[in-house]
Amino acid sequence: DSGVTQTPKHLITATGQRVTLRCSPRSGDLSVYWYQQSLDQGLQFLIQYYNGEERAKGNILERFSAQQFPDLHSELNLSSLELGDSALYFCASTGRGLAQPLNTGELFFGEGSRLTVL
Amino acid sequence: GENVEQHPSTLSVQEGDSAVIKCTYSDSASNYFPWYKQELGKGPQLIIDIRSNVGEKKDQRIAVTLNKTAKHFSLHITETQPEDSAVYFCAARAYGQNFVFGPGTRLSVLP
């Protein structure tokens, strides 16, 4: 158990809809990362938050947004869903005890949220 | 920016044989190289890592080697077992930067 919790584990929805994926990082971790993994693909970095602030952006579509709340949990919002958005979405956390977002720690991944868009 | 290549994309070995997965990176500032194992339906889990001041690291049946000059690092699994079957990802990270992952290697250990 990595200590990173993601909900829901599975989600099936229709094109055009909006969904929210939730992540609770390991206790004390300040940084949260979101990754997308399409079928048989690698891990595509979407976005990183550190202590409530956006830290880095990767290949995140404009239809997607994220935020990190004061209690450090994070949500990834996906809107106007398309068939191609079907994928596993992983949250990872790091940064326990770090005062700066230096990305020096090991990444701990959650079990992922599997999104299916029909 | 950093680019990480990984080979092979798929690898099948007989149980008990060794498996080797190789990665190359482009950014000479990268100094941390972890390997993650992703079992079916699960999130990636760190299995071993190496920092740039070390050339080799071993943990039981798993070892990682790093060649900074050539900018490549490799994962070695000896005496493979069926439970080693998974997708393996390498990654590289420079200090203060984000991780860049390789595309992954699907390892199948045949009984």
CSV table of C-alpha atoms in Angstrom, one decimal, chain A residues 8-110:
chain,number,residue,atom,x,y,z
A,8,PRO,CA,-13.3,6.3,-7.9
A,9,LYS,CA,-11.5,3.1,-9.0
A,10,HIS,CA,-13.7,2.7,-12.0
A,11,LEU,CA,-15.9,5.2,-13.8
A,12,ILE,CA,-18.0,4.8,-17.0
A,13,THR,CA,-19.6,7.8,-18.6
A,14,ALA,CA,-20.8,9.2,-21.9
A,15,THR,CA,-19.1,11.5,-24.4
A,16,GLY,CA,-19.7,15.2,-23.5
A,17,GLN,CA,-20.0,14.5,-19.8
A,18,ARG,CA,-17.8,15.8,-17.0
A,19,VAL,CA,-16.2,13.8,-14.2
A,20,THR,CA,-14.0,14.5,-11.2
A,21,LEU,CA,-11.3,12.2,-10.0
A,22,ARG,CA,-10.0,12.5,-6.4
A,23,CYS,CA,-6.7,11.9,-4.9
A,24,SER,CA,-5.5,11.9,-1.3
A,25,PRO,CA,-1.7,11.9,-1.1
A,26,ARG,CA,0.4,10.1,1.5
A,27,SER,CA,0.2,11.8,4.9
A,28,GLY,CA,2.6,14.8,4.9
A,29,ASP,CA,3.3,14.8,1.2
A,30,LEU,CA,3.0,18.3,-0.2
A,31,SER,CA,3.3,17.5,-4.0
A,32,VAL,CA,0.7,15.8,-6.0
A,33,TYR,CA,1.1,14.7,-9.6
A,34,TRP,CA,-1.4,13.5,-12.2
A,35,TYR,CA,-0.6,11.1,-15.0
A,36,GLN,CA,-2.6,9.7,-17.8
A,37,GLN,CA,-2.0,6.1,-19.1
A,38,SER,CA,-3.9,5.2,-22.2
A,39,LEU,CA,-4.1,1.5,-23.3
A,40,ASP,CA,-0.6,0.0,-23.5
A,41,GLN,CA,0.9,3.4,-23.3
A,42,GLY,CA,3.4,5.0,-21.0
A,43,LEU,CA,2.8,7.5,-18.2
A,44,GLN,CA,2.0,10.9,-19.6
A,45,PHE,CA,2.5,13.7,-17.1
A,46,LEU,CA,-0.5,16.1,-16.8
A,47,ILE,CA,0.1,18.5,-14.0
A,48,GLN,CA,1.8,18.9,-10.6
A,49,TYR,CA,0.6,20.8,-7.5
A,50,TYR,CA,2.7,21.7,-4.5
A,51,ASN,CA,1.1,22.8,-1.3
A,52,GLY,CA,-2.0,24.2,-3.1
A,53,GLU,CA,-0.2,25.9,-6.0
A,54,GLU,CA,0.3,24.7,-9.5
A,55,ARG,CA,3.9,23.8,-10.0
A,56,ALA,CA,4.3,22.3,-13.4
A,57,LYS,CA,2.1,21.5,-16.5
A,58,GLY,CA,2.6,18.8,-18.9
A,59,ASN,CA,0.4,17.6,-21.8
A,60,ILE,CA,-2.8,18.6,-20.1
A,61,LEU,CA,-5.8,19.4,-22.4
A,62,GLU,CA,-7.7,22.7,-21.9
A,63,ARG,CA,-10.8,20.6,-21.2
A,64,PHE,CA,-9.0,19.2,-18.1
A,65,SER,CA,-8.2,21.1,-14.9
A,66,ALA,CA,-7.0,20.3,-11.5
A,67,GLN,CA,-6.6,21.8,-8.0
A,68,GLN,CA,-5.1,21.0,-4.7
A,69,PHE,CA,-7.1,21.9,-1.6
A,70,PRO,CA,-5.8,23.2,1.8
A,71,ASP,CA,-6.0,19.6,3.2
A,72,LEU,CA,-3.7,18.7,0.3
A,73,HIS,CA,-6.1,16.4,-1.5
A,74,SER,CA,-6.4,17.0,-5.2
A,75,GLU,CA,-9.0,16.7,-7.8
A,76,LEU,CA,-8.7,16.3,-11.5
A,77,ASN,CA,-11.7,17.6,-13.5
A,78,LEU,CA,-12.3,16.2,-17.0
A,79,SER,CA,-15.0,17.9,-19.1
A,80,SER,CA,-16.5,17.6,-22.6
A,81,LEU,CA,-15.3,14.0,-22.5
A,82,GLU,CA,-14.3,12.3,-25.7
A,83,LEU,CA,-13.8,8.6,-26.5
A,84,GLY,CA,-10.0,9.2,-26.5
A,85,ASP,CA,-10.1,10.3,-22.9
A,86,SER,CA,-10.6,6.7,-21.9
A,87,ALA,CA,-7.6,5.8,-19.8
A,88,LEU,CA,-6.1,5.1,-16.4
A,89,TYR,CA,-5.5,8.3,-14.4
A,90,PHE,CA,-2.9,8.0,-11.7
A,91,CYS,CA,-2.1,10.3,-8.9
A,92,ALA,CA,1.3,10.3,-7.3
A,93,SER,CA,2.7,12.2,-4.3
A,94,THR,CA,6.0,13.1,-2.8
A,95,GLY,CA,7.7,15.8,-0.8
A,96,ARG,CA,7.1,14.7,2.8
A,97,GLY,CA,9.0,17.1,5.0
A,98,LEU,CA,10.3,19.2,2.1
A,99,ALA,CA,10.0,23.0,2.5
A,100,GLN,CA,10.5,23.6,-1.2
A,101,PRO,CA,9.0,21.8,-4.3
A,102,LEU,CA,12.4,20.4,-5.3
A,103,ASN,CA,11.1,17.1,-6.6
A,104,THR,CA,13.8,15.3,-4.8
A,105,GLY,CA,11.8,12.5,-3.3
A,106,GLU,CA,10.5,9.1,-4.5
A,107,LEU,CA,7.1,9.2,-6.3
A,108,PHE,CA,4.4,7.1,-4.7
A,109,PHE,CA,1.5,6.1,-7.0
A,110,GLY,CA,-2.1,5.4,-6.2
